[in-house]
Short mmCIF file of C-alpha atoms in Angstrom, two decimals:
data_model
loop_
_atom_site.label_atom_id
_atom_site.label_comp_id
_atom_site.label_asym_id
_atom_site.label_seq_id
_atom_site.Cartn_x
_atom_site.Cartn_y
_atom_site.Cartn_z
CA UNK A 19 -0.11 0.02 -0.08
CA UNK A 20 1.18 3.46 -0.81
CA UNK A 21 0.14 4.78 2.56
CA UNK A 22 -1.64 8.18 2.89
CA UNK A 23 -1.02 10.33 0.10
CA UNK A 24 -1.10 14.18 0.15
CA UNK A 25 -0.82 16.91 -2.45
CA UNK A 26 0.68 19.28 -3.06
CA UNK A 27 3.79 18.63 -0.81
CA UNK A 28 4.53 22.38 -0.94
CA UNK A 29 2.51 25.28 -1.47
CA UNK A 30 3.38 29.12 -1.49
CA UNK A 31 0.61 31.41 -1.89
CA UNK A 32 -0.45 35.02 -1.34
CA UNK A 33 -2.78 36.38 1.32
CA UNK A 34 -6.29 36.42 -0.01
CA UNK A 35 -5.81 33.43 -2.38
CA UNK A 36 -7.79 30.14 -1.98
CA UNK A 37 -5.78 27.11 -1.10
CA UNK A 38 -6.79 23.49 -1.62
CA UNK A 39 -5.10 20.70 0.10
CA UNK A 40 -5.73 17.02 -1.01
CA UNK A 41 -5.67 13.62 0.78
CA UNK A 42 -6.09 10.18 -0.33
CA UNK A 43 -6.57 7.93 2.66
CA UNK A 44 -5.26 4.27 2.88
CA UNK A 45 -7.83 2.05 1.32
CA UNK A 46 -10.20 0.39 3.59
CA UNK A 47 -9.75 2.97 6.37
CA UNK A 48 -12.81 4.36 7.92
CA UNK A 49 -11.46 7.38 9.75
CA UNK A 50 -9.86 10.44 8.06
CA UNK A 51 -8.19 13.18 10.08
CA UNK A 52 -6.78 16.61 9.17
CA UNK A 53 -4.13 18.03 11.41
CA UNK A 54 -2.14 21.32 11.37
CA UNK A 55 1.32 21.54 12.84
CA UNK A 56 3.24 24.92 13.76
CA UNK A 57 6.05 25.41 16.20
CA UNK A 58 3.93 27.58 18.33
CA UNK A 59 0.84 25.47 18.72
CA UNK A 60 2.19 21.93 18.06
CA UNK A 61 -0.02 19.36 16.29
CA UNK A 62 -3.73 20.35 16.23
CA UNK A 63 -6.70 18.21 15.22
CA UNK A 64 -8.89 20.19 12.77
CA UNK A 65 -11.66 17.87 11.83
CA UNK A 66 -12.16 14.08 11.32
CA UNK A 67 -14.50 12.10 9.16
CA UNK A 68 -16.00 8.69 9.74
CA UNK A 69 -17.32 6.91 6.69
CA UNK A 70 -17.01 10.03 4.66
CA UNK A 71 -19.19 12.05 7.35
CA UNK A 72 -17.68 14.89 9.33
CA UNK A 73 -17.88 13.92 12.95
CA UNK A 74 -16.21 16.71 14.85
CA UNK A 75 -15.08 19.98 13.34
CA UNK A 76 -14.64 21.84 16.60
CA UNK A 77 -10.80 22.32 15.91
CA UNK A 78 -11.44 24.12 12.61
CA UNK A 79 -9.92 27.63 13.37
CA UNK A 80 -12.80 29.68 11.58
CA UNK A 81 -15.10 29.93 8.77
CA UNK A 82 -12.36 30.44 6.24
CA UNK A 83 -11.54 26.61 6.56
CA UNK A 84 -13.55 23.86 5.22
CA UNK A 85 -13.21 20.22 4.69
CA UNK A 86 -15.12 17.83 2.58
CA UNK A 87 -14.86 14.11 1.73
CA UNK A 88 -16.96 13.18 -1.24
CA UNK A 89 -15.88 9.47 -1.30
CA UNK A 90 -13.99 7.06 0.70
CA UNK A 91 -10.68 7.80 -1.25
CA UNK A 92 -10.51 11.43 -1.27
CA UNK A 93 -10.64 14.35 0.89
CA UNK A 94 -9.96 18.18 0.67
CA UNK A 95 -9.06 20.93 3.19
CA UNK A 96 -9.83 24.29 1.82
CA UNK A 97 -8.82 27.87 3.12
CA UNK A 98 -10.57 30.74 1.62
CA UNK A 99 -9.10 33.53 1.78
CA UNK A 100 -5.82 32.49 3.05
CA UNK A 101 -4.01 34.50 5.73
CA UNK A 102 -0.24 34.50 6.70
CA UNK A 103 -1.14 32.96 10.02
CA UNK A 104 -2.41 29.92 8.18
CA UNK A 105 1.23 28.97 7.27
CA UNK A 106 1.94 25.56 8.86
CA UNK A 107 2.32 21.94 7.90
CA UNK A 108 -1.14 20.22 7.23
CA UNK A 109 -1.25 16.46 7.85
CA UNK A 110 -3.82 14.13 6.81
CA UNK A 111 -4.07 10.67 8.67
CA UNK A 112 -6.28 7.82 8.40
CA UNK A 113 -7.28 5.05 10.65
CA UNK A 114 -8.92 1.62 9.93
CA UNK A 115 -11.37 1.25 12.92
CA UNK A 116 -12.18 3.04 15.94
CA UNK A 117 -10.23 6.09 14.97
CA UNK A 118 -9.17 7.18 18.15
CA UNK A 119 -7.92 4.02 19.45
CA UNK A 120 -6.62 2.58 16.32
CA UNK A 121 -3.33 3.30 14.69
CA UNK A 122 -3.56 6.57 12.72
CA UNK A 123 -1.15 6.56 9.60
CA UNK A 124 -0.19 9.98 8.68
CA UNK A 125 0.76 11.46 5.42
CA UNK A 126 3.87 13.18 4.60
CA UNK A 127 2.13 16.57 4.97
CA UNK A 128 1.64 19.76 2.85
CA UNK A 129 3.90 22.78 3.88
CA UNK A 130 1.82 25.98 3.32
CA UNK A 131 3.38 29.33 3.26
CA UNK A 132 0.98 32.09 3.04
CA UNK A 133 2.97 35.37 2.06
CA UNK B 22 -2.38 25.75 31.64
CA UNK B 23 -2.26 23.75 28.61
CA UNK B 24 -4.00 20.38 28.78
CA UNK B 25 -0.75 18.22 27.85
CA UNK B 26 2.72 19.70 28.65
CA UNK B 27 6.03 18.31 27.42
CA UNK B 28 9.49 19.23 27.79
CA UNK B 29 10.31 20.79 24.17
CA UNK B 30 14.10 19.97 24.61
CA UNK B 31 16.15 19.74 22.50
CA UNK B 32 17.46 16.81 24.41
CA UNK B 33 21.01 15.35 23.34
CA UNK B 34 22.20 12.16 24.48
CA UNK B 35 25.24 9.89 23.53
CA UNK B 36 24.48 6.66 21.78
CA UNK B 37 23.59 3.90 24.12
CA UNK B 38 22.12 6.21 26.89
CA UNK B 39 18.89 5.49 28.43
CA UNK B 40 16.41 8.41 27.27
CA UNK B 41 13.31 9.35 29.38
CA UNK B 42 10.66 11.43 27.74
CA UNK B 43 7.87 12.69 29.86
CA UNK B 44 4.39 14.29 29.48
CA UNK B 45 2.08 15.82 32.11
CA UNK B 46 -1.58 16.31 31.68
CA UNK B 47 -4.46 17.96 33.53
CA UNK B 48 -7.52 16.18 32.34
CA UNK B 49 -8.10 13.13 34.48
CA UNK B 50 -10.75 12.05 31.86
CA UNK B 51 -8.07 11.19 29.39
CA UNK B 52 -8.20 7.24 28.97
CA UNK B 53 -5.86 6.33 26.12
CA UNK B 54 -2.31 7.40 25.88
CA UNK B 55 0.16 7.28 22.88
CA UNK B 56 3.67 8.01 21.99
CA UNK B 57 4.24 9.18 18.34
CA UNK B 58 7.70 9.69 16.61
CA UNK B 59 8.17 12.26 14.11
CA UNK B 60 11.38 12.47 11.78
CA UNK B 61 12.18 15.74 10.28
CA UNK B 62 9.93 16.66 7.49
CA UNK B 63 7.69 13.56 7.88
CA UNK B 64 4.39 12.76 9.29
CA UNK B 65 4.16 11.38 12.90
CA UNK B 66 4.08 7.51 13.34
CA UNK B 67 2.69 5.55 16.12
CA UNK B 68 5.29 4.10 18.52
CA UNK B 69 3.09 2.90 21.57
CA UNK B 70 -0.33 2.81 22.74
CA UNK B 71 -1.56 2.16 26.32
CA UNK B 72 -4.89 2.26 27.97
CA UNK B 73 -4.29 1.63 31.70
CA UNK B 74 -1.77 2.58 34.22
CA UNK B 75 1.57 0.65 34.38
CA UNK B 76 4.04 -0.29 32.02
CA UNK B 77 4.14 -1.46 28.35
CA UNK B 78 7.33 -2.74 26.69
CA UNK B 79 7.95 -3.16 23.07
CA UNK B 80 11.69 -3.82 22.25
CA UNK B 81 13.80 -1.03 23.51
CA UNK B 82 11.03 1.11 24.17
CA UNK B 83 8.78 1.13 27.27
CA UNK B 84 5.76 3.31 27.92
CA UNK B 85 4.68 4.12 31.52
CA UNK B 86 1.42 5.59 32.76
CA UNK B 87 0.63 6.91 36.08
CA UNK B 88 -2.90 8.12 36.07
CA UNK B 89 -2.97 9.10 39.76
CA UNK B 90 -0.07 11.49 39.18
CA UNK B 91 -1.41 12.47 35.47
CA UNK B 92 2.11 11.65 34.15
CA UNK B 93 3.29 9.40 31.28
CA UNK B 94 6.81 8.40 30.18
CA UNK B 95 8.61 6.87 27.25
CA UNK B 96 11.88 5.24 28.05
CA UNK B 97 14.39 4.36 25.38
CA UNK B 98 17.04 1.71 26.11
CA UNK B 99 20.13 1.56 24.29
CA UNK B 100 19.46 4.72 22.36
CA UNK B 101 20.68 4.79 18.43
CA UNK B 102 21.15 7.69 16.27
CA UNK B 103 18.36 6.53 14.40
CA UNK B 104 16.04 7.39 17.39
CA UNK B 105 16.99 11.06 16.82
CA UNK B 106 13.52 12.68 16.08
CA UNK B 107 10.58 14.49 17.75
CA UNK B 108 8.57 12.52 20.25
CA UNK B 109 5.11 13.47 20.73
CA UNK B 110 2.81 12.12 23.50
CA UNK B 111 -0.99 11.99 22.77
CA UNK B 112 -3.86 11.28 24.64
CA UNK B 113 -7.78 10.67 24.23
CA UNK B 114 -10.86 11.31 26.36
CA UNK B 115 -13.26 8.64 25.34
CA UNK B 116 -13.54 9.04 21.60
CA UNK B 117 -13.28 12.78 21.71
CA UNK B 118 -10.94 15.42 22.72
CA UNK B 119 -7.66 14.14 21.10
CA UNK B 120 -4.67 16.02 22.09
CA UNK B 121 -0.97 15.98 21.34
CA UNK B 122 1.86 17.37 23.39
CA UNK B 123 4.02 19.84 21.72
CA UNK B 124 6.79 17.21 21.28
CA UNK B 125 10.28 16.90 22.44
CA UNK B 126 13.16 16.95 20.16
CA UNK B 127 15.78 14.26 20.60
CA UNK B 128 19.27 13.89 19.10
CA UNK B 129 21.26 10.70 19.81
CA UNK B 130 24.81 11.40 19.18
CA UNK B 131 27.10 8.68 17.79
#
């Protein structure tokens, strides 16, 4: 298995632009998680899905952030409009069962820089 | 006070040393405790997972949980340069409130 796939690996954009991050979870995994990691705040859970349905989005910082999972093999995290403080590494992770007690497999991350 | 605290390091040790990494937490409802290892420019990977107080051993790694003191530890025996990474503790409250510690950066010097 190729593991969790994220694209792009790096993104540089200007403030105000829309940014879309993509994730392909491991086939057969029921849970998908989006995280953000910064030096200041560490690793933060933004939102997670179970069977393509958003379960908890309480970690989403504000309305500029939105996430979708149209099918079991694809999810997007969108930031519109982007701001410099959104600069971080965004990770997607997936888990087979009982997401919080099962092993989460992380993707390589997308490094986002908003100028 | 943050829910989960962890010494950020960096921690430098010679090869072969015993390493002790620690986290403290404030929420007594946390039930599951994990340690993740994150190499530079990579995503975290799960190392150890425990539910109850006590010790759990896996090769050179031992995870220890003391719920009464709200304290967890990860011990690495015979540390190797390949163990150089950031170690993150994480804990869960009954299927919700999943929290990571800020991570401790470890360097094992050959």
